[in-house]
PDB file of C-alpha atoms in Angstrom:
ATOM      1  CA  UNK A   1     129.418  45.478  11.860  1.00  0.00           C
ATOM      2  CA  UNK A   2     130.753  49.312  10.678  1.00  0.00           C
ATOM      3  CA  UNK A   3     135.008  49.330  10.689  1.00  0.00           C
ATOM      4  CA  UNK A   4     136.369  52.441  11.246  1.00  0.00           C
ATOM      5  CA  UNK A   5     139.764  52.460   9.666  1.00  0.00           C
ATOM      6  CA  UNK A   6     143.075  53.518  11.910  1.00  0.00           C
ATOM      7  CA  UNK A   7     144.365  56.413  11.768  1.00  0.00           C
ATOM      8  CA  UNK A   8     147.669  57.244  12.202  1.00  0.00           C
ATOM      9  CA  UNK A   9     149.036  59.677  14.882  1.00  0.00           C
ATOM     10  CA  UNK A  10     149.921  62.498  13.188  1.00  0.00           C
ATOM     11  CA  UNK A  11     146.332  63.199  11.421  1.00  0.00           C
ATOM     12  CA  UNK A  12     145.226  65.691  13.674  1.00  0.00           C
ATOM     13  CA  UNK A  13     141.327  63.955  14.979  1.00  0.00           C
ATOM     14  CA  UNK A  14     138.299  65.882  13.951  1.00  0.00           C
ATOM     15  CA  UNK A  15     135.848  63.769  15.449  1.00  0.00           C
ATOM     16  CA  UNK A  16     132.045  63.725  14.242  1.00  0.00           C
ATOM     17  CA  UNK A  17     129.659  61.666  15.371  1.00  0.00           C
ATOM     18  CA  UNK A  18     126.015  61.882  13.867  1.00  0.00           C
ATOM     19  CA  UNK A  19     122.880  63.106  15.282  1.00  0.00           C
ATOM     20  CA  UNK A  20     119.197  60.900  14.607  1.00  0.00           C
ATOM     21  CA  UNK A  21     121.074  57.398  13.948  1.00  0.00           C
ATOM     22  CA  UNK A  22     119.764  54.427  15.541  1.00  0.00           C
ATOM     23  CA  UNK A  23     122.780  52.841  17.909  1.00  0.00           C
ATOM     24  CA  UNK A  24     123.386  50.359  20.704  1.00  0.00           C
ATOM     25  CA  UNK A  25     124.735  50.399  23.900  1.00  0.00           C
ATOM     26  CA  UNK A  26     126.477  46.919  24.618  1.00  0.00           C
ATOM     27  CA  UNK A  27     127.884  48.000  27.929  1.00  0.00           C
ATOM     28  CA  UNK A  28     127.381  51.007  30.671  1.00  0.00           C
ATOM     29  CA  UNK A  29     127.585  51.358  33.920  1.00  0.00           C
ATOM     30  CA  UNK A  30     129.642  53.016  36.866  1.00  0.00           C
ATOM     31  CA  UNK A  31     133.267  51.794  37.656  1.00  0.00           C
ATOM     32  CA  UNK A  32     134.810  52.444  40.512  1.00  0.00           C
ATOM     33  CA  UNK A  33     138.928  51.734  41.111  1.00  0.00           C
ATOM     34  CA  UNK A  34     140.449  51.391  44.819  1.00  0.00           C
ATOM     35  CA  UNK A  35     143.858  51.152  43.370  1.00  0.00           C
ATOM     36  CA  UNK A  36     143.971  52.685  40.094  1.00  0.00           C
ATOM     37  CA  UNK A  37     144.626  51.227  37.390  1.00  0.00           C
ATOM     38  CA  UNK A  38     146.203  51.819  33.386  1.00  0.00           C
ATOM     39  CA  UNK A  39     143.235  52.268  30.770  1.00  0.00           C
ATOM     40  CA  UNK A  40     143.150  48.921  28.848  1.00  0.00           C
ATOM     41  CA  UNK A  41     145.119  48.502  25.488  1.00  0.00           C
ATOM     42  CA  UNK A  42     142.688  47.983  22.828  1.00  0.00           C
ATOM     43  CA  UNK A  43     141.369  48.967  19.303  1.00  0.00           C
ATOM     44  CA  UNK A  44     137.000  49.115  19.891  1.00  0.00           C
ATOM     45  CA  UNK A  45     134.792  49.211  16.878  1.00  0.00           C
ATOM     46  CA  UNK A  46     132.315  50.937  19.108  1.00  0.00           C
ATOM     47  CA  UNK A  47     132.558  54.827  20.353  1.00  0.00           C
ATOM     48  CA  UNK A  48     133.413  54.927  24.444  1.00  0.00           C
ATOM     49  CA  UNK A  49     132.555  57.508  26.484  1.00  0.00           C
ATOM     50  CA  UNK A  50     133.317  58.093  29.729  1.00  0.00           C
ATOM     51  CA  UNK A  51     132.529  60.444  32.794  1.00  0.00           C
ATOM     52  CA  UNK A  52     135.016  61.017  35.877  1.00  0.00           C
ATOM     53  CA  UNK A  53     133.195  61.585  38.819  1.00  0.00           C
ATOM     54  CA  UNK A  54     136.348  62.284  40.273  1.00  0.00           C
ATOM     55  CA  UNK A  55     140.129  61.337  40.169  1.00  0.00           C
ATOM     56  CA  UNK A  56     142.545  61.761  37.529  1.00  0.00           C
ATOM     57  CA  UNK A  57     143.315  59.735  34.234  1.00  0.00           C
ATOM     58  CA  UNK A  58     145.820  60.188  31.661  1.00  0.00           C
ATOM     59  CA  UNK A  59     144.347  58.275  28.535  1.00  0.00           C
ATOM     60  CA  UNK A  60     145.987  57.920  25.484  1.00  0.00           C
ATOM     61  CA  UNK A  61     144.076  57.944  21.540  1.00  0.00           C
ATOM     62  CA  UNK A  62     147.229  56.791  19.325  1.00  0.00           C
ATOM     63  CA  UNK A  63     149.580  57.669  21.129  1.00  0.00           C
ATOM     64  CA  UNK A  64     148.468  61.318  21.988  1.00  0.00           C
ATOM     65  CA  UNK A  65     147.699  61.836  26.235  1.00  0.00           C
ATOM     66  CA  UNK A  66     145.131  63.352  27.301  1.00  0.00           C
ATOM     67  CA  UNK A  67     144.374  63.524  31.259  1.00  0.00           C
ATOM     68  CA  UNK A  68     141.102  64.087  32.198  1.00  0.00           C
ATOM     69  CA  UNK A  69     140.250  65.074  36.695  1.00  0.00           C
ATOM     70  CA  UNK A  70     136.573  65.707  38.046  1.00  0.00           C
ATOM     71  CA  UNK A  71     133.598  66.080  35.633  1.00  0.00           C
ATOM     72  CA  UNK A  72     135.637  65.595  32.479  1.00  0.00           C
ATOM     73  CA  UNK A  73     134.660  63.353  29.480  1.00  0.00           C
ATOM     74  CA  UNK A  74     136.822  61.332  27.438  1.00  0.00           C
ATOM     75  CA  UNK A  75     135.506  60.202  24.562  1.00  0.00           C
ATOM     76  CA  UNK A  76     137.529  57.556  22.923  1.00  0.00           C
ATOM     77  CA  UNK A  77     136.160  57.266  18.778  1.00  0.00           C
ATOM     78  CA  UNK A  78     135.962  53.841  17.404  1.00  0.00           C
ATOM     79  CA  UNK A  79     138.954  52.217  15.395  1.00  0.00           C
ATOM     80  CA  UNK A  80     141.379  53.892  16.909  1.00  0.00           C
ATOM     81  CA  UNK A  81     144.410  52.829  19.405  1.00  0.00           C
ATOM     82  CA  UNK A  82     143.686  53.717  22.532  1.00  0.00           C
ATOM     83  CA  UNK A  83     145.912  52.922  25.915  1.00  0.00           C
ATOM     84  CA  UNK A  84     147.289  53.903  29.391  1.00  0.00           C
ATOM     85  CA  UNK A  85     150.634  54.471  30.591  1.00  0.00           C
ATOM     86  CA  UNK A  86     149.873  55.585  34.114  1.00  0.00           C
ATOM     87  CA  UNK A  87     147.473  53.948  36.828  1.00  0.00           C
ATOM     88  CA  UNK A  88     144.758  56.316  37.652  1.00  0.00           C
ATOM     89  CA  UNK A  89     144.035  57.700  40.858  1.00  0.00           C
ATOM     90  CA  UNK A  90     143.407  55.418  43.508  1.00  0.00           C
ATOM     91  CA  UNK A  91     139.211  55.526  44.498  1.00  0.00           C
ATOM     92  CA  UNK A  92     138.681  57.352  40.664  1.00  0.00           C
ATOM     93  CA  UNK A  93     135.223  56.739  39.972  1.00  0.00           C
ATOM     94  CA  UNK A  94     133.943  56.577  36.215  1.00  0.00           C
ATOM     95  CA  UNK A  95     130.187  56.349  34.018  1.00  0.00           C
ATOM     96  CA  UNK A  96     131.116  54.963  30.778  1.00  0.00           C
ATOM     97  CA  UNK A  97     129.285  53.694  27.803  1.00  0.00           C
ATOM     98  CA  UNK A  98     129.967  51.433  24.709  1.00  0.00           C
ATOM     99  CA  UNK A  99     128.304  52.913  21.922  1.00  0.00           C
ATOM    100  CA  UNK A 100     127.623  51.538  18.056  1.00  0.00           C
ATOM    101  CA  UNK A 101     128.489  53.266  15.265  1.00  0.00           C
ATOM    102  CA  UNK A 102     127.033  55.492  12.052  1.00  0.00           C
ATOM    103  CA  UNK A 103     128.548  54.817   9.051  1.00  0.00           C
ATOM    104  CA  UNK A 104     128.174  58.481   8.930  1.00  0.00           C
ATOM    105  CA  UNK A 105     131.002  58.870  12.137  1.00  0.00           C
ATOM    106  CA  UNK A 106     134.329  60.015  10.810  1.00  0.00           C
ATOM    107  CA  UNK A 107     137.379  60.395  13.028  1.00  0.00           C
ATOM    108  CA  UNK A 108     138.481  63.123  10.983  1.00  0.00           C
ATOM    109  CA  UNK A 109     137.220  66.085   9.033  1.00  0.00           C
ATOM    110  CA  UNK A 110     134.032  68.108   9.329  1.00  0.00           C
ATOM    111  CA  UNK A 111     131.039  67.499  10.820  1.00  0.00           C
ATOM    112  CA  UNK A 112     128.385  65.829   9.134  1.00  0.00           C
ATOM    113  CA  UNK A 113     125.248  67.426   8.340  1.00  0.00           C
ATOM    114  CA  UNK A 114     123.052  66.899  11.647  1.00  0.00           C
ATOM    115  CA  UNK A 115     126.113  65.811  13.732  1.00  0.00           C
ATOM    116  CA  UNK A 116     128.349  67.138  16.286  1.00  0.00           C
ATOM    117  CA  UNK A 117     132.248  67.610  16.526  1.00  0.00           C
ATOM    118  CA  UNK A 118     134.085  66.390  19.443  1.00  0.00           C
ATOM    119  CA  UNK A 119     137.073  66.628  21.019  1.00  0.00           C
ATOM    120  CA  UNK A 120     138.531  63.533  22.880  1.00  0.00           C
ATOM    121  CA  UNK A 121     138.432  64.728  26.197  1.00  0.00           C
ATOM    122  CA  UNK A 122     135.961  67.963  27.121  1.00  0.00           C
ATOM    123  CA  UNK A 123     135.952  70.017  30.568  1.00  0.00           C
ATOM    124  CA  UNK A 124     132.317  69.658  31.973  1.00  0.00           C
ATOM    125  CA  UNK A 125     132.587  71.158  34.992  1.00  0.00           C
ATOM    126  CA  UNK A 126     130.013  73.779  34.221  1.00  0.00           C
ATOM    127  CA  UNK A 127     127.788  71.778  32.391  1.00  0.00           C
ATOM    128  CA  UNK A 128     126.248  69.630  35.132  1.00  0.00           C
ATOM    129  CA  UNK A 129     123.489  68.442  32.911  1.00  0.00           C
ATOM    130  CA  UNK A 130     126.323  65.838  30.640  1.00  0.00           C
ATOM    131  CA  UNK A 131     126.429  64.396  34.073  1.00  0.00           C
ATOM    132  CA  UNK A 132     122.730  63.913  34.477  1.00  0.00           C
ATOM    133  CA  UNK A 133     122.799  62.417  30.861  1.00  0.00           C
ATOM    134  CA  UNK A 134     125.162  59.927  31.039  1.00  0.00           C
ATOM    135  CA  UNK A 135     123.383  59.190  34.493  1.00  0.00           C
ATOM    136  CA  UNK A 136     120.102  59.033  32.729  1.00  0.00           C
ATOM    137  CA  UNK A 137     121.638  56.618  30.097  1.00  0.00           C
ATOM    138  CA  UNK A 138     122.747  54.133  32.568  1.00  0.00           C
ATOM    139  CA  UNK A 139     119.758  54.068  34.166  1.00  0.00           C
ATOM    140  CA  UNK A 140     117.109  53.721  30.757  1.00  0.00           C
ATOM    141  CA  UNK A 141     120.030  51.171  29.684  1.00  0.00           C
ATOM    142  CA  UNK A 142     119.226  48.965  32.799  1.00  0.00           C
ATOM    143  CA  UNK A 143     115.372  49.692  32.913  1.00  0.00           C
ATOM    144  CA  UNK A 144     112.740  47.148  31.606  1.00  0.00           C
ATOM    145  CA  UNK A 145     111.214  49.335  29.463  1.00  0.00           C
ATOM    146  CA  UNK A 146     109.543  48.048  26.089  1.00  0.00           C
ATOM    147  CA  UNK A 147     110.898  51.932  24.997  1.00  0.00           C
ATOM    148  CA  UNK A 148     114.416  51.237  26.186  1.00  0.00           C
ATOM    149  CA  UNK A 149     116.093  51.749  22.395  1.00  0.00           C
ATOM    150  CA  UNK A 150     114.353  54.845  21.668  1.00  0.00           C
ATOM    151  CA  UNK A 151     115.112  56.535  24.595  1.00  0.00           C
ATOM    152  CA  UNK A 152     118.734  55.358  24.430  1.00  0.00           C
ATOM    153  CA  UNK A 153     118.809  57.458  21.231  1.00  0.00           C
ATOM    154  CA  UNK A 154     117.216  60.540  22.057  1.00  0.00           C
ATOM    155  CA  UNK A 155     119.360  60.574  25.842  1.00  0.00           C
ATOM    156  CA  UNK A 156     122.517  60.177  23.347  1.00  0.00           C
ATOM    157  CA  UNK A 157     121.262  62.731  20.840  1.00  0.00           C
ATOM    158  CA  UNK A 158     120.595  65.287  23.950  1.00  0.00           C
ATOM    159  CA  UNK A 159     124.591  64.257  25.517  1.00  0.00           C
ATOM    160  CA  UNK A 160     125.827  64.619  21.676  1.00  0.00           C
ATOM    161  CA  UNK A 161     124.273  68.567  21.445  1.00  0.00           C
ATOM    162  CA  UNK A 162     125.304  69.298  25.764  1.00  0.00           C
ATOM    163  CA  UNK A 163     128.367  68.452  25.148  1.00  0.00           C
ATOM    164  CA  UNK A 164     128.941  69.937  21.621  1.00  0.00           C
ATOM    165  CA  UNK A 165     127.741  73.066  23.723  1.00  0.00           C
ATOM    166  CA  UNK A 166     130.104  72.558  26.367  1.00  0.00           C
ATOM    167  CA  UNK A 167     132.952  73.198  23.998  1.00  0.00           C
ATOM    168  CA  UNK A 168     131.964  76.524  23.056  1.00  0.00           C
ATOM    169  CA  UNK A 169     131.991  77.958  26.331  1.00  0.00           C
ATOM    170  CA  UNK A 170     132.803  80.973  25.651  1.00  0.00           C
ATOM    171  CA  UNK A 171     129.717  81.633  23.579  1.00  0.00           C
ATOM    172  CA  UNK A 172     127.001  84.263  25.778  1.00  0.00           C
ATOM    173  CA  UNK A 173     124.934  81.426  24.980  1.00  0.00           C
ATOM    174  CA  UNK A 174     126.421  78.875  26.967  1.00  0.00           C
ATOM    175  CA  UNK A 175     127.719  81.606  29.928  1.00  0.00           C
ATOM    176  CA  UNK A 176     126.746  79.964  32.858  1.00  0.00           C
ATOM    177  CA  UNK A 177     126.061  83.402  34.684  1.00  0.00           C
ATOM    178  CA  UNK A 178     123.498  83.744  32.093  1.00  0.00           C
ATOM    179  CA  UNK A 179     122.097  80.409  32.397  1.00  0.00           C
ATOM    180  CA  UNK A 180     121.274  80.358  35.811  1.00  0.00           C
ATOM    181  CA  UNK A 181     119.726  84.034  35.815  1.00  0.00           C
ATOM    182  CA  UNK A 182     117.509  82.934  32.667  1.00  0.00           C
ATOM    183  CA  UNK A 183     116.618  79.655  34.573  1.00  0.00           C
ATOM    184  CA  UNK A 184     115.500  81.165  38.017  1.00  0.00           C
ATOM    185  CA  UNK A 185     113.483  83.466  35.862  1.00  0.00           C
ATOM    186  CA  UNK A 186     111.643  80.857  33.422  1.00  0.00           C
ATOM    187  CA  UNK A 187     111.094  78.506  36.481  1.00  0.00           C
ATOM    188  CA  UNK A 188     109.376  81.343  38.770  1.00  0.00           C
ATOM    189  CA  UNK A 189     106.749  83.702  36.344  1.00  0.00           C
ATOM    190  CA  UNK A 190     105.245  84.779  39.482  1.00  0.00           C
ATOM    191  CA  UNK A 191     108.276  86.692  40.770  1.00  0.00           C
ATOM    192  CA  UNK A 192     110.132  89.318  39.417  1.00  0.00           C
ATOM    193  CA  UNK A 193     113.754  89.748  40.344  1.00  0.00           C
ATOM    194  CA  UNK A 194     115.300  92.684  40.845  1.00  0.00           C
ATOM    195  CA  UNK A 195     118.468  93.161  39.445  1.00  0.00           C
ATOM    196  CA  UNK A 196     120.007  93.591  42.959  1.00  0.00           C
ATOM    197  CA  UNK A 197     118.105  90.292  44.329  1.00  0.00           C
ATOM    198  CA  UNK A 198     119.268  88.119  41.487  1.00  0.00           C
ATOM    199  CA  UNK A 199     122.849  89.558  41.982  1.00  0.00           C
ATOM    200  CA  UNK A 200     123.093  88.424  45.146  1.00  0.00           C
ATOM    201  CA  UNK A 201     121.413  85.094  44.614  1.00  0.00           C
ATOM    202  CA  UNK A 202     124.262  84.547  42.407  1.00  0.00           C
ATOM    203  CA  UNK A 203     127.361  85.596  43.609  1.00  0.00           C
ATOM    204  CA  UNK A 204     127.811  88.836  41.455  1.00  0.00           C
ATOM    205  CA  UNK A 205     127.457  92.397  41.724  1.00  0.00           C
ATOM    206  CA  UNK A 206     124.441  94.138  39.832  1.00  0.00           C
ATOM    207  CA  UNK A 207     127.172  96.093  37.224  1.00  0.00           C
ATOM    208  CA  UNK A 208     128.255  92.974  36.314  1.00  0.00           C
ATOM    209  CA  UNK A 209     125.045  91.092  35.969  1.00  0.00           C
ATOM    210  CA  UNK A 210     124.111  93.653  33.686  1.00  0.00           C
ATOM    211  CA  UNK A 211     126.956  93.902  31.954  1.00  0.00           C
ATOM    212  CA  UNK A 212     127.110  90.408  31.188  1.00  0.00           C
ATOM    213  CA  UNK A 213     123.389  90.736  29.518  1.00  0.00           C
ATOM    214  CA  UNK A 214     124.854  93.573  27.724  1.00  0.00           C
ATOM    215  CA  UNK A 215     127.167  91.924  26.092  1.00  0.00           C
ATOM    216  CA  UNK A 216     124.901  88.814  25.163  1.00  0.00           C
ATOM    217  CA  UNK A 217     121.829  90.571  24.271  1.00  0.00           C
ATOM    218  CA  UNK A 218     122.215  94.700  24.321  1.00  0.00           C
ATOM    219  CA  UNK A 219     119.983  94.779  27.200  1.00  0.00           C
ATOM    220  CA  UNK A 220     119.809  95.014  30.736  1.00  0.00           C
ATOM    221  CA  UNK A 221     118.514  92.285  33.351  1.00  0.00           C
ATOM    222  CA  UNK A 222     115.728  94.275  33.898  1.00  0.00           C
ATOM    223  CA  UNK A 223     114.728  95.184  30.501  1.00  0.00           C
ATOM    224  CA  UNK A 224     115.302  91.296  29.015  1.00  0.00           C
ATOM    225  CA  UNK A 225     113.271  89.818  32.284  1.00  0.00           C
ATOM    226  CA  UNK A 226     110.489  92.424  31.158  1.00  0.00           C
ATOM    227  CA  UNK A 227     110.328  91.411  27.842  1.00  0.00           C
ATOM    228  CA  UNK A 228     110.109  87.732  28.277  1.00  0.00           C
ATOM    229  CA  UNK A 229     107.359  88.725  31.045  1.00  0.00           C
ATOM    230  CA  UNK A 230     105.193  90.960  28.052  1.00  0.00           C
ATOM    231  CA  UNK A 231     105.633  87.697  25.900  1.00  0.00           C
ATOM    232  CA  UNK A 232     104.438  85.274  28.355  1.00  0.00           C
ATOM    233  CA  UNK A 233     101.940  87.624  29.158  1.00  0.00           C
ATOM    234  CA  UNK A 234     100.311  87.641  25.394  1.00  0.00           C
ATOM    235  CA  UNK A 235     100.605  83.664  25.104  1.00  0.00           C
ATOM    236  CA  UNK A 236      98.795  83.238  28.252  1.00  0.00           C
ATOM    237  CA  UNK A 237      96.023  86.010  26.811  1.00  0.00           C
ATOM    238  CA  UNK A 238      95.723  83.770  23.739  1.00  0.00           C
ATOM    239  CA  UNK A 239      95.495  80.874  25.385  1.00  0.00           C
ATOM    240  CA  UNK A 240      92.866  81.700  28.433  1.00  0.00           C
ATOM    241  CA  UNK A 241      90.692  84.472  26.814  1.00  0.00           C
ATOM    242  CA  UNK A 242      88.125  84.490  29.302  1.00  0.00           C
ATOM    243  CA  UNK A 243      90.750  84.863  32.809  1.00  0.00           C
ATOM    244  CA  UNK A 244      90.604  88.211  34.592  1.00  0.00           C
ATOM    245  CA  UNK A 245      93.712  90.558  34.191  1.00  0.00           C
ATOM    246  CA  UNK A 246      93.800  90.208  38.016  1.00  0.00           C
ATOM    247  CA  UNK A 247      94.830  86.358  37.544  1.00  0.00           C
ATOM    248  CA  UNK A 248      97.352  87.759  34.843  1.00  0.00           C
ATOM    249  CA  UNK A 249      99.126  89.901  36.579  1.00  0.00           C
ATOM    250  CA  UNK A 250      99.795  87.603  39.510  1.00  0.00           C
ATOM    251  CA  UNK A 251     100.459  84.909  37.583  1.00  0.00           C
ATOM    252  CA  UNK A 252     103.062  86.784  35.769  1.00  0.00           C
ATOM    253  CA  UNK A 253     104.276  88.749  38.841  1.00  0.00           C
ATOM    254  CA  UNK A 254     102.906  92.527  38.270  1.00  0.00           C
ATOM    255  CA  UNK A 255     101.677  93.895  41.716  1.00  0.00           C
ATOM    256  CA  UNK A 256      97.893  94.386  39.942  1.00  0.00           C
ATOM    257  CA  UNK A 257      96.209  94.441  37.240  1.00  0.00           C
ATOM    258  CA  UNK A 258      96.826  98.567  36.633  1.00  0.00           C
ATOM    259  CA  UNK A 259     100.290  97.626  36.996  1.00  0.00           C
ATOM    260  CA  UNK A 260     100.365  95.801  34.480  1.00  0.00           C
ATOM    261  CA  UNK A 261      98.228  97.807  32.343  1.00  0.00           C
ATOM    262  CA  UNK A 262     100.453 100.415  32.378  1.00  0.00           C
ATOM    263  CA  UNK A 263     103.516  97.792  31.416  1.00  0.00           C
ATOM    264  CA  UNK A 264     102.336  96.142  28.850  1.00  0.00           C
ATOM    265  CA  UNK A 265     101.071  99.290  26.994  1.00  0.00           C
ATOM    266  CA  UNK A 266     104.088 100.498  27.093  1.00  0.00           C
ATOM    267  CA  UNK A 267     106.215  97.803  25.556  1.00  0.00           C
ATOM    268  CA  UNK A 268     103.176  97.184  23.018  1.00  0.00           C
ATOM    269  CA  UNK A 269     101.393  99.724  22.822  1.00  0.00           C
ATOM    270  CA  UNK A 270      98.106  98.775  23.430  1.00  0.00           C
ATOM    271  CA  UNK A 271      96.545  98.040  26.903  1.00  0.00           C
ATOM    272  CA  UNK A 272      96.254  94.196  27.635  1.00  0.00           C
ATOM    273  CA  UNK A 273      92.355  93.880  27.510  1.00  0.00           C
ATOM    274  CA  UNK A 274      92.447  95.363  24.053  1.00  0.00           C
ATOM    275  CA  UNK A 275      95.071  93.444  22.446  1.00  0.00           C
ATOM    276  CA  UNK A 276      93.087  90.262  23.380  1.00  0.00           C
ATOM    277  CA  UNK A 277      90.477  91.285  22.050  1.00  0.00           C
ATOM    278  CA  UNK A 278      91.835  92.194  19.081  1.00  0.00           C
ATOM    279  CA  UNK A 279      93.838  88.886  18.721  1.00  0.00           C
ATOM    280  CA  UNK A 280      91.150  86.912  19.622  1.00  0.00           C
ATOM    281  CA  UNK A 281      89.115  88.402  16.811  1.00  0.00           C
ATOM    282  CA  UNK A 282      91.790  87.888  14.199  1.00  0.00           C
ATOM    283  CA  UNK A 283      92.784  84.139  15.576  1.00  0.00           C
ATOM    284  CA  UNK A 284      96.454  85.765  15.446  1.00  0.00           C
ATOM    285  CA  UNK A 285      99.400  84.506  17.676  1.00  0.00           C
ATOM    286  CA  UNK A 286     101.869  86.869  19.191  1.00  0.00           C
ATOM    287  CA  UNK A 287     105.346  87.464  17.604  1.00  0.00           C
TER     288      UNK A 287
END
């Protein structure tokens, strides 16, 4: 079994756990407390994480709190002290997991290559996919399934990367404005939004949808939902050569099939007929 050595208090934790290692879970599940209760004093040679559904916990990783309410995660590294002072709330409800160890985990310094670095306790609140994940582990964990171990793994690999993403919220990447514009876009081709519509589907104003796009990509809503329309458009020409630009365009949500004629030239300049053709004769896939 891998030892992580203790480390004392005043190392400030670096935490990296590694991506692609085959682990364990020896215990998961949800946990729910009517009258609140002090986090157990113990030293684990296994990583645990855990999910508040809600309530409040302060937690303590030699001897340093942390105090973690609604959709945070501790995550409490293996080898170290870790203990409670204070009850939590009463009717706190938790998802936890005991997870092995990679002899490629350290508890401080930098990240291994293909890992992730961690805090001990991470604000999730606009991340509601960790939730889903940790969900998604208890669930595999206690499913029959002759693929159990595998999926364990990749689940943990995907709540190692959401979470390491979580932490750098203030990335464009991971603004969650941006998210959910992007999403309602890629899960409905046939429509196009217009800025004002998607605005108002989210809360915002149109000035500052677009400024937020701006400032992630140096384009407007309109103009990135265009250009991710002209590239679906030329994958869908490679990949059904024979459908009618009708079909195209209201798959793709152009009002007909001049429409998007005249779009696509424009952005690629060449008609839509033509550049199939032309890729189809040259077996080339769009950029």
């Amino acid at each position: 079994m891998y030892i992580m050595e203790l480390q004392k208090p005043e190392v400030i934790a670096m935490p990296t756990y590694t991506l692609g290692c085959q682990r364990q879970i020896s215990a998961a599940n949800y946990i729910y407390y009517a009258d609140g209760c002090p986090h157990p004093d113990r030293i684990m040679q296994e990583h645990d994480f855990v999910y508040m559904i809600n309530g409040e916990w302060e937690i303590l990783q030699n001897e340093v709190p942390f105090t973690a309410m609604n959709d945070d995660v501790f995550i409490l590294h293996a080898g170290q002290h870790h203990s409670g002072n204070k009850n939590c709330t009463p009717g706190t409800r938790t998802i936890y997991f005991h997870i092995s160890c990679s002899p490629q985990d350290s508890f401080i310094g930098n990240a291994p290559f293909h890992g992730s670095t961690l805090p001990p306790l991470i604000h999730c609140s606009s991340f509601p996919r960790v939730k889903l994940l940790f969900q998604e582990l208890i669930s595999v964990r206690l499913s029959p399934s002759p693929n159990k171990d595998r999926k364990i793994n990749a689940l943990f690999d995907l709540l190692l990367l959401e979470l390491q993403d979580s932490c750098a919220q203030n990335s464009h990447t991971q603004d969650t404005l941006l998210t959910q514009a992007i999403t309602l876009t890629a899960q409905n081709p046939q429509k196009f939004y217009k800025t004002a519509d998607m605005a108002l589907l989210l809360g915002v104003c149109p000035k500052t949808l677009n400024q937020r796009f701006r400032e992630a990509y140096a384009k407007t809503f309109y103009q990135y939902q265009m250009e991710e329309k002209i590239h679906l458009v030329q994958q869908f020409l490679l990949d059904y050569p024979d459908s009618k630009l009708q079909t195209v365009a209201l798959n793709f949500g152009f009002y007909d099939e001049f429409h998007l004629n005249k779009i696509f030239k424009k952005h690629t300049g060449t008609p839509p007929g033509l550049y199939r053709k032309t890729l189809t004769a040259n077996t080339l896939r769009p950029h």
